[in-house]
Amino acid sequence: MKDNLQKFMFEHAGVRGELVELSETWQEILSHQNYPQPVKVILGELLAAASLLSANLKFNGTMVMQIHGDGPIKLLVVECDSAQRLRATAKLAADAVIADNATLAELVHSHGQGRFVITLDPNDKLPGQQAYQGIVPLDGDSVATIIENYMMRSEQLDTKLWLAADAQVARGLLLQKLPKIGGTESSVEDETEAWNRAVILGSTLKQEELLSTDVNTLMTRLFWEETIRVFDPVHPQFHCNCTREKVGDMLKMLGEEEVNSAIAELNQLDINCDFCGKHYSFDQVDCAQLFTTNTLVDGVVAPNAIKH
Ligand SMILES: [Zn+2]
């Protein structure tokens, strides 16, 4: 069964919602990496959240969510583009010891230095245009709370999230109160009441239930008494956009001296993509080419083309 993202609206209530389930995508991500269970849970929840949040964005590009941790987890990265193509990875400290019952705070914010960063990177940037970046401290004891706080602070949007993940599936529910638009029939009081009602219904959802129940069943079970408009489902999927050019670019950023000393020692640089596991190797000729040509494309593609 394909992965599913289901958008819906509470009719005449100014509340929108989404349910997502990521199974194939999540399995693909986990197949390249082996994480302790608590890391899987956090990364899976972040994956579901990225899918939910980016589905609401009206922009053509990639949303990148990063948690820079100061504990056993150094970095969590989840990316979702406007076509709901996702990838994710985690970096643990070399000496990381992770207990099965470790909390989010213990894993990423144990010295109060953890940060949560959301970047919106448009596909077709105009000259001089920067990616939008929002940075917030990691206040909250769950991925859902951290993102709810972020949305309130940076977007002034009332957002509620319910997230769950295990080694099989990542699922999530998002509810969002839409800004009041002038001219609509419903009063502010009506809309507040509708929002509160939606949140109460969402809050009946237990983590276990979210893990074990498909999106369509959840939809009916939670909101069967409501008048809801349901949109066509979207199908998120795994996609990694790594290329030899980008790996070459990264090597160029390390600098010629660094690369030369590594190649002198190793004879060949072997690099695996953190997201998809794809292997890239650069021999002495490849590396020399990186720094003798002005343009990246010449430097990276040309030697490859000659060899094959
Ligand atoms: Zn890759």
PDB file of C-alpha atoms and ligand atoms in Angstrom:
ATOM      1  CA  MET A   1       0.000   0.000   0.000  1.00  0.00           C
ATOM      2  CA  LYS A   2       1.237   3.458  -0.906  1.00  0.00           C
ATOM      3  CA  ASP A   3       1.995   6.052   1.729  1.00  0.00           C
ATOM      4  CA  ASN A   4      -0.828   8.484   2.268  1.00  0.00           C
ATOM      5  CA  LEU A   5      -1.378  12.098   3.162  1.00  0.00           C
ATOM      6  CA  GLN A   6      -4.999  13.090   3.606  1.00  0.00           C
ATOM      7  CA  LYS A   7      -6.001  16.741   3.833  1.00  0.00           C
ATOM      8  CA  PHE A   8      -9.395  17.787   5.148  1.00  0.00           C
ATOM      9  CA  MET A   9     -11.373  20.868   6.239  1.00  0.00           C
ATOM     10  CA  PHE A  10     -14.015  21.293   8.894  1.00  0.00           C
ATOM     11  CA  GLU A  11     -16.821  22.945   6.901  1.00  0.00           C
ATOM     12  CA  HIS A  12     -17.667  26.506   8.006  1.00  0.00           C
ATOM     13  CA  ALA A  13     -15.279  26.264  10.928  1.00  0.00           C
ATOM     14  CA  GLY A  14     -11.948  27.743   9.861  1.00  0.00           C
ATOM     15  CA  VAL A  15     -10.081  24.590  10.861  1.00  0.00           C
ATOM     16  CA  ARG A  16      -7.991  22.464   8.551  1.00  0.00           C
ATOM     17  CA  GLY A  17      -6.430  19.103   9.183  1.00  0.00           C
ATOM     18  CA  GLU A  18      -4.160  16.459   7.746  1.00  0.00           C
ATOM     19  CA  LEU A  19      -3.414  12.840   8.485  1.00  0.00           C
ATOM     20  CA  VAL A  20      -0.286  11.181   7.181  1.00  0.00           C
ATOM     21  CA  GLU A  21       1.067   7.663   7.225  1.00  0.00           C
ATOM     22  CA  LEU A  22       4.575   6.847   6.075  1.00  0.00           C
ATOM     23  CA  SER A  23       5.432   3.205   5.837  1.00  0.00           C
ATOM     24  CA  GLU A  24       7.277   2.563   2.546  1.00  0.00           C
ATOM     25  CA  THR A  25       9.097   5.902   2.826  1.00  0.00           C
ATOM     26  CA  TRP A  26      10.071   5.193   6.412  1.00  0.00           C
ATOM     27  CA  GLN A  27      11.229   1.655   5.633  1.00  0.00           C
ATOM     28  CA  GLU A  28      13.382   2.957   2.792  1.00  0.00           C
ATOM     29  CA  ILE A  29      15.002   5.506   5.124  1.00  0.00           C
ATOM     30  CA  LEU A  30      15.650   2.914   7.840  1.00  0.00           C
ATOM     31  CA  SER A  31      17.059   0.380   5.374  1.00  0.00           C
ATOM     32  CA  HIS A  32      20.230   2.503   4.981  1.00  0.00           C
ATOM     33  CA  GLN A  33      20.876   3.093   8.645  1.00  0.00           C
ATOM     34  CA  ASN A  34      20.654   1.375  11.972  1.00  0.00           C
ATOM     35  CA  TYR A  35      19.509   3.525  14.878  1.00  0.00           C
ATOM     36  CA  PRO A  36      18.626   2.735  18.493  1.00  0.00           C
ATOM     37  CA  GLN A  37      14.863   2.591  19.063  1.00  0.00           C
ATOM     38  CA  PRO A  38      14.476   6.037  20.742  1.00  0.00           C
ATOM     39  CA  VAL A  39      16.285   7.663  17.778  1.00  0.00           C
ATOM     40  CA  LYS A  40      13.939   5.901  15.345  1.00  0.00           C
ATOM     41  CA  VAL A  41      10.947   7.260  17.244  1.00  0.00           C
ATOM     42  CA  ILE A  42      12.169  10.868  17.160  1.00  0.00           C
ATOM     43  CA  LEU A  43      13.329  10.758  13.542  1.00  0.00           C
ATOM     44  CA  GLY A  44      10.068   9.082  12.460  1.00  0.00           C
ATOM     45  CA  GLU A  45       7.978  11.682  14.284  1.00  0.00           C
ATOM     46  CA  LEU A  46      10.005  14.468  12.704  1.00  0.00           C
ATOM     47  CA  LEU A  47       9.474  12.852   9.303  1.00  0.00           C
ATOM     48  CA  ALA A  48       5.691  12.773   9.775  1.00  0.00           C
ATOM     49  CA  ALA A  49       5.762  16.401  10.974  1.00  0.00           C
ATOM     50  CA  ALA A  50       7.783  17.554   7.945  1.00  0.00           C
ATOM     51  CA  SER A  51       5.332  15.876   5.602  1.00  0.00           C
ATOM     52  CA  LEU A  52       2.346  17.472   7.366  1.00  0.00           C
ATOM     53  CA  LEU A  53       3.803  20.976   7.565  1.00  0.00           C
ATOM     54  CA  SER A  54       5.216  21.132   4.079  1.00  0.00           C
ATOM     55  CA  ALA A  55       1.902  19.952   2.586  1.00  0.00           C
ATOM     56  CA  ASN A  56       0.374  23.216   3.836  1.00  0.00           C
ATOM     57  CA  LEU A  57       3.031  25.432   2.289  1.00  0.00           C
ATOM     58  CA  LYS A  58       2.360  27.300  -0.890  1.00  0.00           C
ATOM     59  CA  PHE A  59       5.874  27.249  -2.211  1.00  0.00           C
ATOM     60  CA  ASN A  60       7.988  25.354  -4.677  1.00  0.00           C
ATOM     61  CA  GLY A  61      11.059  24.024  -2.947  1.00  0.00           C
ATOM     62  CA  THR A  62      12.279  21.976  -0.001  1.00  0.00           C
ATOM     63  CA  MET A  63      11.509  22.233   3.686  1.00  0.00           C
ATOM     64  CA  VAL A  64      14.450  21.148   5.819  1.00  0.00           C
ATOM     65  CA  MET A  65      13.937  20.409   9.515  1.00  0.00           C
ATOM     66  CA  GLN A  66      17.054  20.039  11.607  1.00  0.00           C
ATOM     67  CA  ILE A  67      17.540  19.321  15.278  1.00  0.00           C
ATOM     68  CA  HIS A  68      21.066  20.190  16.375  1.00  0.00           C
ATOM     69  CA  GLY A  69      21.456  18.223  19.573  1.00  0.00           C
ATOM     70  CA  ASP A  70      23.935  18.677  22.413  1.00  0.00           C
ATOM     71  CA  GLY A  71      23.614  15.142  23.790  1.00  0.00           C
ATOM     72  CA  PRO A  72      23.949  11.640  22.311  1.00  0.00           C
ATOM     73  CA  ILE A  73      22.149  12.810  19.150  1.00  0.00           C
ATOM     74  CA  LYS A  74      24.237  15.398  17.275  1.00  0.00           C
ATOM     75  CA  LEU A  75      21.953  15.999  14.339  1.00  0.00           C
ATOM     76  CA  LEU A  76      18.596  14.965  12.933  1.00  0.00           C
ATOM     77  CA  VAL A  77      17.755  16.066   9.403  1.00  0.00           C
ATOM     78  CA  VAL A  78      14.475  15.604   7.570  1.00  0.00           C
ATOM     79  CA  GLU A  79      13.754  17.067   4.160  1.00  0.00           C
ATOM     80  CA  CYS A  80      10.454  17.216   2.314  1.00  0.00           C
ATOM     81  CA  ASP A  81       9.933  18.909  -1.041  1.00  0.00           C
ATOM     82  CA  SER A  82       6.723  20.310  -2.535  1.00  0.00           C
ATOM     83  CA  ALA A  83       6.063  16.986  -4.277  1.00  0.00           C
ATOM     84  CA  GLN A  84       6.113  15.205  -0.868  1.00  0.00           C
ATOM     85  CA  ARG A  85       9.437  13.517  -1.583  1.00  0.00           C
ATOM     86  CA  LEU A  86      11.218  12.850   1.696  1.00  0.00           C
ATOM     87  CA  ARG A  87      14.607  11.846   3.031  1.00  0.00           C
ATOM     88  CA  ALA A  88      16.034  11.767   6.552  1.00  0.00           C
ATOM     89  CA  THR A  89      19.140  10.920   8.519  1.00  0.00           C
ATOM     90  CA  ALA A  90      20.553  11.082  12.047  1.00  0.00           C
ATOM     91  CA  LYS A  91      24.080  11.547  13.376  1.00  0.00           C
ATOM     92  CA  LEU A  92      24.936  10.228  16.800  1.00  0.00           C
ATOM     93  CA  ALA A  93      27.892  11.181  18.983  1.00  0.00           C
ATOM     94  CA  ALA A  94      30.764   8.694  18.617  1.00  0.00           C
ATOM     95  CA  ASP A  95      30.435   7.666  22.250  1.00  0.00           C
ATOM     96  CA  ALA A  96      26.623   7.769  22.309  1.00  0.00           C
ATOM     97  CA  VAL A  97      24.986   5.537  24.881  1.00  0.00           C
ATOM     98  CA  ILE A  98      21.231   5.566  24.399  1.00  0.00           C
ATOM     99  CA  ALA A  99      18.901   3.948  26.904  1.00  0.00           C
ATOM    100  CA  ASP A 100      15.631   2.488  25.617  1.00  0.00           C
ATOM    101  CA  ASN A 101      13.662   4.924  27.739  1.00  0.00           C
ATOM    102  CA  ALA A 102      15.745   8.029  26.915  1.00  0.00           C
ATOM    103  CA  THR A 103      13.644  11.180  26.599  1.00  0.00           C
ATOM    104  CA  LEU A 104      13.841  13.720  23.811  1.00  0.00           C
ATOM    105  CA  ALA A 105      15.378  16.281  26.161  1.00  0.00           C
ATOM    106  CA  GLU A 106      18.078  13.836  27.285  1.00  0.00           C
ATOM    107  CA  LEU A 107      18.952  12.998  23.693  1.00  0.00           C
ATOM    108  CA  VAL A 108      19.142  16.450  22.123  1.00  0.00           C
ATOM    109  CA  HIS A 109      18.950  19.101  24.815  1.00  0.00           C
ATOM    110  CA  SER A 110      20.779  17.743  27.841  1.00  0.00           C
ATOM    111  CA  HIS A 111      22.917  20.905  28.302  1.00  0.00           C
ATOM    112  CA  GLY A 112      20.248  23.369  27.196  1.00  0.00           C
ATOM    113  CA  GLN A 113      22.104  24.018  23.927  1.00  0.00           C
ATOM    114  CA  GLY A 114      19.916  22.104  21.458  1.00  0.00           C
ATOM    115  CA  ARG A 115      18.355  24.017  18.567  1.00  0.00           C
ATOM    116  CA  PHE A 116      15.543  23.391  16.151  1.00  0.00           C
ATOM    117  CA  VAL A 117      15.964  24.890  12.683  1.00  0.00           C
ATOM    118  CA  ILE A 118      13.453  25.032   9.860  1.00  0.00           C
ATOM    119  CA  THR A 119      14.707  26.110   6.436  1.00  0.00           C
ATOM    120  CA  LEU A 120      12.546  26.788   3.411  1.00  0.00           C
ATOM    121  CA  ASP A 121      14.716  26.511   0.348  1.00  0.00           C
ATOM    122  CA  PRO A 122      12.972  27.590  -2.872  1.00  0.00           C
ATOM    123  CA  ASN A 123      13.780  25.682  -6.073  1.00  0.00           C
ATOM    124  CA  ASP A 124      14.179  28.679  -8.314  1.00  0.00           C
ATOM    125  CA  LYS A 125      15.931  31.251  -6.213  1.00  0.00           C
ATOM    126  CA  LEU A 126      16.193  34.720  -7.668  1.00  0.00           C
ATOM    127  CA  PRO A 127      19.688  36.223  -7.725  1.00  0.00           C
ATOM    128  CA  GLY A 128      20.624  37.178  -4.185  1.00  0.00           C
ATOM    129  CA  GLN A 129      17.596  35.455  -2.691  1.00  0.00           C
ATOM    130  CA  GLN A 130      18.327  33.553   0.509  1.00  0.00           C
ATOM    131  CA  ALA A 131      16.575  30.533   1.889  1.00  0.00           C
ATOM    132  CA  TYR A 132      14.227  31.442   4.763  1.00  0.00           C
ATOM    133  CA  GLN A 133      15.452  30.100   8.091  1.00  0.00           C
ATOM    134  CA  GLY A 134      13.798  30.047  11.502  1.00  0.00           C
ATOM    135  CA  ILE A 135      15.707  28.951  14.612  1.00  0.00           C
ATOM    136  CA  VAL A 136      14.161  28.197  17.976  1.00  0.00           C
ATOM    137  CA  PRO A 137      15.361  26.614  21.212  1.00  0.00           C
ATOM    138  CA  LEU A 138      14.241  23.064  21.848  1.00  0.00           C
ATOM    139  CA  ASP A 139      11.622  23.833  24.445  1.00  0.00           C
ATOM    140  CA  GLY A 140       9.176  20.988  24.736  1.00  0.00           C
ATOM    141  CA  ASP A 141       9.280  17.370  25.742  1.00  0.00           C
ATOM    142  CA  SER A 142       8.144  15.980  22.388  1.00  0.00           C
ATOM    143  CA  VAL A 143       8.667  16.681  18.692  1.00  0.00           C
ATOM    144  CA  ALA A 144       4.982  17.674  18.507  1.00  0.00           C
ATOM    145  CA  THR A 145       5.286  20.284  21.285  1.00  0.00           C
ATOM    146  CA  ILE A 146       8.466  21.765  19.843  1.00  0.00           C
ATOM    147  CA  ILE A 147       6.804  22.249  16.462  1.00  0.00           C
ATOM    148  CA  GLU A 148       3.574  23.579  17.975  1.00  0.00           C
ATOM    149  CA  ASN A 149       5.636  26.198  19.839  1.00  0.00           C
ATOM    150  CA  TYR A 150       7.567  27.000  16.685  1.00  0.00           C
ATOM    151  CA  MET A 151       4.394  27.498  14.640  1.00  0.00           C
ATOM    152  CA  MET A 152       2.895  29.760  17.286  1.00  0.00           C
ATOM    153  CA  ARG A 153       6.030  31.894  17.582  1.00  0.00           C
ATOM    154  CA  SER A 154       7.047  32.193  13.969  1.00  0.00           C
ATOM    155  CA  GLU A 155       3.747  31.902  12.094  1.00  0.00           C
ATOM    156  CA  GLN A 156       1.247  32.956  14.784  1.00  0.00           C
ATOM    157  CA  LEU A 157      -0.778  29.884  13.834  1.00  0.00           C
ATOM    158  CA  ASP A 158      -2.591  27.726  16.367  1.00  0.00           C
ATOM    159  CA  THR A 159      -1.371  24.256  15.435  1.00  0.00           C
ATOM    160  CA  LYS A 160      -1.837  20.923  17.191  1.00  0.00           C
ATOM    161  CA  LEU A 161       0.122  17.823  16.295  1.00  0.00           C
ATOM    162  CA  TRP A 162      -0.133  14.184  17.281  1.00  0.00           C
ATOM    163  CA  LEU A 163       2.838  12.118  16.129  1.00  0.00           C
ATOM    164  CA  ALA A 164       3.928   8.522  16.556  1.00  0.00           C
ATOM    165  CA  ALA A 165       6.602   6.309  15.049  1.00  0.00           C
ATOM    166  CA  ASP A 166       8.110   2.872  15.518  1.00  0.00           C
ATOM    167  CA  ALA A 167      10.309   0.702  13.298  1.00  0.00           C
ATOM    168  CA  GLN A 168       7.401   0.056  10.911  1.00  0.00           C
ATOM    169  CA  VAL A 169       5.474   3.257  10.444  1.00  0.00           C
ATOM    170  CA  ALA A 170       5.414   6.987  11.130  1.00  0.00           C
ATOM    171  CA  ARG A 171       1.977   8.590  11.444  1.00  0.00           C
ATOM    172  CA  GLY A 172       0.705  12.005  12.342  1.00  0.00           C
ATOM    173  CA  LEU A 173      -2.345  14.212  12.686  1.00  0.00           C
ATOM    174  CA  LEU A 174      -2.211  17.973  12.286  1.00  0.00           C
ATOM    175  CA  LEU A 175      -4.965  20.446  13.107  1.00  0.00           C
ATOM    176  CA  GLN A 176      -4.604  24.122  12.369  1.00  0.00           C
ATOM    177  CA  LYS A 177      -6.814  27.097  13.071  1.00  0.00           C
ATOM    178  CA  LEU A 178      -6.967  29.245   9.976  1.00  0.00           C
ATOM    179  CA  PRO A 179      -6.599  32.995  10.356  1.00  0.00           C
ATOM    180  CA  LYS A 180     -10.006  34.705  10.451  1.00  0.00           C
ATOM    181  CA  ILE A 181     -10.814  36.163   7.063  1.00  0.00           C
ATOM    182  CA  GLY A 182     -13.227  39.099   6.928  1.00  0.00           C
ATOM    183  CA  GLY A 183     -16.615  38.511   5.310  1.00  0.00           C
ATOM    184  CA  THR A 184     -17.131  34.917   6.400  1.00  0.00           C
ATOM    185  CA  GLU A 185     -20.427  34.054   8.041  1.00  0.00           C
ATOM    186  CA  SER A 186     -19.099  32.471  11.191  1.00  0.00           C
ATOM    187  CA  SER A 187     -18.277  34.620  14.218  1.00  0.00           C
ATOM    188  CA  VAL A 188     -14.965  34.601  16.096  1.00  0.00           C
ATOM    189  CA  GLU A 189     -16.741  32.808  18.973  1.00  0.00           C
ATOM    190  CA  ASP A 190     -18.061  30.111  16.615  1.00  0.00           C
ATOM    191  CA  GLU A 191     -14.632  29.560  15.164  1.00  0.00           C
ATOM    192  CA  THR A 192     -12.961  29.363  18.564  1.00  0.00           C
ATOM    193  CA  GLU A 193     -15.570  26.833  19.637  1.00  0.00           C
ATOM    194  CA  ALA A 194     -15.033  24.799  16.458  1.00  0.00           C
ATOM    195  CA  TRP A 195     -11.272  24.854  17.010  1.00  0.00           C
ATOM    196  CA  ASN A 196     -11.597  23.748  20.628  1.00  0.00           C
ATOM    197  CA  ARG A 197     -13.938  20.958  19.579  1.00  0.00           C
ATOM    198  CA  ALA A 198     -11.537  19.743  16.892  1.00  0.00           C
ATOM    199  CA  VAL A 199      -8.650  19.730  19.391  1.00  0.00           C
ATOM    200  CA  ILE A 200     -10.723  17.779  21.924  1.00  0.00           C
ATOM    201  CA  LEU A 201     -11.504  15.171  19.255  1.00  0.00           C
ATOM    202  CA  GLY A 202      -7.829  15.004  18.264  1.00  0.00           C
ATOM    203  CA  SER A 203      -6.840  14.617  21.901  1.00  0.00           C
ATOM    204  CA  THR A 204      -8.823  11.404  22.195  1.00  0.00           C
ATOM    205  CA  LEU A 205      -6.185   9.846  19.954  1.00  0.00           C
ATOM    206  CA  LYS A 206      -3.792   7.663  21.916  1.00  0.00           C
ATOM    207  CA  GLN A 207      -0.255   7.026  20.707  1.00  0.00           C
ATOM    208  CA  GLU A 208      -0.892   3.272  20.442  1.00  0.00           C
ATOM    209  CA  GLU A 209      -3.975   3.889  18.342  1.00  0.00           C
ATOM    210  CA  LEU A 210      -2.054   6.236  16.040  1.00  0.00           C
ATOM    211  CA  LEU A 211       0.634   3.579  15.544  1.00  0.00           C
ATOM    212  CA  SER A 212      -1.785   0.767  14.813  1.00  0.00           C
ATOM    213  CA  THR A 213      -4.572   2.382  12.783  1.00  0.00           C
ATOM    214  CA  ASP A 214      -4.590   3.373   9.111  1.00  0.00           C
ATOM    215  CA  VAL A 215      -5.383   6.905   8.035  1.00  0.00           C
ATOM    216  CA  ASN A 216      -8.866   6.191   6.640  1.00  0.00           C
ATOM    217  CA  THR A 217     -10.000   4.417   9.799  1.00  0.00           C
ATOM    218  CA  LEU A 218      -8.581   7.202  11.981  1.00  0.00           C
ATOM    219  CA  MET A 219     -10.423   9.785   9.915  1.00  0.00           C
ATOM    220  CA  THR A 220     -13.771   8.055  10.413  1.00  0.00           C
ATOM    221  CA  ARG A 221     -13.166   7.167  14.049  1.00  0.00           C
ATOM    222  CA  LEU A 222     -12.139  10.682  15.103  1.00  0.00           C
ATOM    223  CA  PHE A 223     -14.396  12.905  13.058  1.00  0.00           C
ATOM    224  CA  TRP A 224     -17.478  10.883  12.146  1.00  0.00           C
ATOM    225  CA  GLU A 225     -19.823  13.403  13.777  1.00  0.00           C
ATOM    226  CA  GLU A 226     -18.296  16.394  11.966  1.00  0.00           C
ATOM    227  CA  THR A 227     -19.081  17.875   8.567  1.00  0.00           C
ATOM    228  CA  ILE A 228     -15.778  17.460   6.823  1.00  0.00           C
ATOM    229  CA  ARG A 229     -14.560  18.091   3.309  1.00  0.00           C
ATOM    230  CA  VAL A 230     -11.915  15.559   2.333  1.00  0.00           C
ATOM    231  CA  PHE A 231      -9.444  16.271  -0.468  1.00  0.00           C
ATOM    232  CA  ASP A 232      -7.755  13.834  -2.841  1.00  0.00           C
ATOM    233  CA  PRO A 233      -4.985  11.945  -1.042  1.00  0.00           C
ATOM    234  CA  VAL A 234      -1.331  12.660  -1.852  1.00  0.00           C
ATOM    235  CA  HIS A 235       1.289   9.907  -1.825  1.00  0.00           C
ATOM    236  CA  PRO A 236       4.574  10.826  -0.133  1.00  0.00           C
ATOM    237  CA  GLN A 237       7.650   8.852  -1.157  1.00  0.00           C
ATOM    238  CA  PHE A 238      11.341   8.489  -0.470  1.00  0.00           C
ATOM    239  CA  HIS A 239      13.679  10.395  -2.745  1.00  0.00           C
ATOM    240  CA  CYS A 240      17.324  11.344  -2.416  1.00  0.00           C
ATOM    241  CA  ASN A 241      18.682  14.045  -4.681  1.00  0.00           C
ATOM    242  CA  CYS A 242      22.360  13.393  -4.014  1.00  0.00           C
ATOM    243  CA  THR A 243      24.628  13.548  -7.058  1.00  0.00           C
ATOM    244  CA  ARG A 244      28.298  13.146  -7.828  1.00  0.00           C
ATOM    245  CA  GLU A 245      28.384  16.881  -8.499  1.00  0.00           C
ATOM    246  CA  LYS A 246      27.147  17.676  -4.988  1.00  0.00           C
ATOM    247  CA  VAL A 247      29.656  15.323  -3.380  1.00  0.00           C
ATOM    248  CA  GLY A 248      32.392  16.960  -5.465  1.00  0.00           C
ATOM    249  CA  ASP A 249      31.096  20.327  -4.313  1.00  0.00           C
ATOM    250  CA  MET A 250      31.438  19.203  -0.703  1.00  0.00           C
ATOM    251  CA  LEU A 251      35.028  18.087  -1.321  1.00  0.00           C
ATOM    252  CA  LYS A 252      35.809  21.446  -2.882  1.00  0.00           C
ATOM    253  CA  MET A 253      34.481  23.143   0.233  1.00  0.00           C
ATOM    254  CA  LEU A 254      36.919  21.105   2.348  1.00  0.00           C
ATOM    255  CA  GLY A 255      39.723  22.721   0.383  1.00  0.00           C
ATOM    256  CA  GLU A 256      42.529  21.464  -1.825  1.00  0.00           C
ATOM    257  CA  GLU A 257      45.037  20.923   0.975  1.00  0.00           C
ATOM    258  CA  GLU A 258      42.679  18.811   3.041  1.00  0.00           C
ATOM    259  CA  VAL A 259      41.588  16.700   0.078  1.00  0.00           C
ATOM    260  CA  ASN A 260      45.167  16.192  -1.125  1.00  0.00           C
ATOM    261  CA  SER A 261      46.353  15.006   2.248  1.00  0.00           C
ATOM    262  CA  ALA A 262      43.416  12.592   2.502  1.00  0.00           C
ATOM    263  CA  ILE A 263      44.035  11.206  -0.970  1.00  0.00           C
ATOM    264  CA  ALA A 264      47.762  10.824  -0.259  1.00  0.00           C
ATOM    265  CA  GLU A 265      46.894   8.688   2.711  1.00  0.00           C
ATOM    266  CA  LEU A 266      43.950   6.711   1.344  1.00  0.00           C
ATOM    267  CA  ASN A 267      44.654   6.681  -2.385  1.00  0.00           C
ATOM    268  CA  GLN A 268      40.921   6.978  -3.015  1.00  0.00           C
ATOM    269  CA  LEU A 269      38.110   8.846  -1.221  1.00  0.00           C
ATOM    270  CA  ASP A 270      35.026   6.757  -0.576  1.00  0.00           C
ATOM    271  CA  ILE A 271      31.944   8.672   0.398  1.00  0.00           C
ATOM    272  CA  ASN A 272      28.531   7.256   1.181  1.00  0.00           C
ATOM    273  CA  CYS A 273      25.427   9.430   1.074  1.00  0.00           C
ATOM    274  CA  ASP A 274      24.023   9.683   4.615  1.00  0.00           C
ATOM    275  CA  PHE A 275      20.468   9.704   3.274  1.00  0.00           C
ATOM    276  CA  CYS A 276      20.394   6.873   0.729  1.00  0.00           C
ATOM    277  CA  GLY A 277      23.681   5.016   1.221  1.00  0.00           C
ATOM    278  CA  LYS A 278      24.768   5.583  -2.386  1.00  0.00           C
ATOM    279  CA  HIS A 279      28.526   5.194  -2.815  1.00  0.00           C
ATOM    280  CA  TYR A 280      30.755   7.750  -4.487  1.00  0.00           C
ATOM    281  CA  SER A 281      34.465   7.308  -4.984  1.00  0.00           C
ATOM    282  CA  PHE A 282      37.028   9.885  -6.053  1.00  0.00           C
ATOM    283  CA  ASP A 283      40.501   8.772  -7.075  1.00  0.00           C
ATOM    284  CA  GLN A 284      43.574  10.957  -7.420  1.00  0.00           C
ATOM    285  CA  VAL A 285      42.678  12.051 -10.945  1.00  0.00           C
ATOM    286  CA  ASP A 286      39.102  12.915  -9.912  1.00  0.00           C
ATOM    287  CA  CYS A 287      40.355  14.989  -6.984  1.00  0.00           C
ATOM    288  CA  ALA A 288      42.977  16.777  -9.054  1.00  0.00           C
ATOM    289  CA  GLN A 289      40.266  17.652 -11.571  1.00  0.00           C
ATOM    290  CA  LEU A 290      38.122  19.158  -8.816  1.00  0.00           C
ATOM    291  CA  PHE A 291      40.686  21.835  -8.181  1.00  0.00           C
ATOM    292  CA  THR A 292      42.087  22.418 -11.652  1.00  0.00           C
ATOM    293  CA  THR A 293      38.853  23.447 -13.328  1.00  0.00           C
ATOM    294  CA  ASN A 294      36.880  26.541 -12.598  1.00  0.00           C
ATOM    295  CA  THR A 295      33.456  25.087 -12.928  1.00  0.00           C
ATOM    296  CA  LEU A 296      32.236  22.298 -10.781  1.00  0.00           C
ATOM    297  CA  VAL A 297      30.484  20.486 -13.591  1.00  0.00           C
ATOM    298  CA  ASP A 298      33.686  20.219 -15.653  1.00  0.00           C
ATOM    299  CA  GLY A 299      35.634  19.059 -12.656  1.00  0.00           C
ATOM    300  CA  VAL A 300      33.300  16.328 -11.601  1.00  0.00           C
ATOM    301  CA  VAL A 301      31.476  15.079 -14.621  1.00  0.00           C
ATOM    302  CA  ALA A 302      34.349  15.050 -17.095  1.00  0.00           C
ATOM    303  CA  PRO A 303      36.577  12.430 -15.398  1.00  0.00           C
ATOM    304  CA  ASN A 304      33.568  10.244 -14.796  1.00  0.00           C
ATOM    305  CA  ALA A 305      32.593  10.447 -18.452  1.00  0.00           C
ATOM    306  CA  ILE A 306      36.100   9.531 -19.582  1.00  0.00           C
ATOM    307  CA  LYS A 307      36.255   6.442 -17.412  1.00  0.00           C
ATOM    308  CA  HIS A 308      32.973   4.927 -18.535  1.00  0.00           C
TER     309      HIS A 308
HETATM  310 ZN    ZN B   1      21.693  10.052  -1.499  1.00  0.00          ZN
END
